[in-house]
Amino acid sequence: MSEIMGLKAKLGLDVFKPDARPHISIKPGMERDPRLKRAVLVCPAGLYSLNAAGEVEFTIDGCLECGTCRLACGTEVLEWSYPVGGFGVQFRFG
Ligand code: SF4
């Protein structure tokens, strides 16, 4: 009988090689923009959060490079690109 894996367990199998230059960042001054709050809801890795001051915070660690935040928020609030070759996520499941 096979064991069912949860999302966190599946994500835990992936390997990440971070680049010195983050491939996604919040544009300066856009931390309170309402469009950015969409990323808190849609990022499958949970990398965006809302702090007590009402600003969106972001960490690149664990990014799946899915592009969902780019589509949800737009490039007016986010700088978004893929990591350079050899860096980023290596999927290990499926
Ligand atoms: S690309 Fe995907 S995983 Fe990475 S921060 Fe955006 S929504 Fe999250």
PDB file of C-alpha atoms and ligand atoms in Angstrom, residues 24 43-45 47-48 58 63-69 80, ligand 1:
ATOM      1  CA  ILE A  24      12.372  37.955  -7.870  1.00  0.00           C
ATOM      2  CA  CYS A  43       2.187  31.606  -3.950  1.00  0.00           C
ATOM      3  CA  PRO A  44       2.178  27.792  -3.627  1.00  0.00           C
ATOM      4  CA  ALA A  45       5.363  27.883  -1.566  1.00  0.00           C
ATOM      5  CA  LEU A  47       6.951  32.894   0.329  1.00  0.00           C
ATOM      6  CA  TYR A  48       4.951  36.119   0.686  1.00  0.00           C
ATOM      7  CA  PHE A  58       9.077  38.161   0.590  1.00  0.00           C
ATOM      8  CA  CYS A  63      10.809  29.511  -4.909  1.00  0.00           C
ATOM      9  CA  LEU A  64       9.371  27.001  -7.387  1.00  0.00           C
ATOM     10  CA  GLU A  65       9.754  29.376 -10.376  1.00  0.00           C
ATOM     11  CA  CYS A  66       6.104  28.805 -11.253  1.00  0.00           C
ATOM     12  CA  GLY A  67       5.418  32.430 -12.214  1.00  0.00           C
ATOM     13  CA  THR A  68       2.117  32.597 -10.333  1.00  0.00           C
ATOM     14  CA  CYS A  69       3.098  35.744  -8.422  1.00  0.00           C
ATOM     15  CA  TRP A  80      10.654  38.832 -12.018  1.00  0.00           C
TER      16      TRP A  80
HETATM   17  S1  SF4 B   1       7.409  32.071  -8.759  1.00  0.00           S
HETATM   18 FE1  SF4 B   1       5.866  30.773  -7.735  1.00  0.00          FE
HETATM   19  S2  SF4 B   1       6.898  29.869  -5.966  1.00  0.00           S
HETATM   20 FE2  SF4 B   1       8.186  31.564  -6.695  1.00  0.00          FE
HETATM   21  S3  SF4 B   1       7.574  33.308  -5.417  1.00  0.00           S
HETATM   22 FE3  SF4 B   1       6.316  33.380  -7.308  1.00  0.00          FE
HETATM   23  S4  SF4 B   1       4.433  32.244  -6.827  1.00  0.00           S
HETATM   24 FE4  SF4 B   1       5.953  31.740  -5.242  1.00  0.00          FE
END
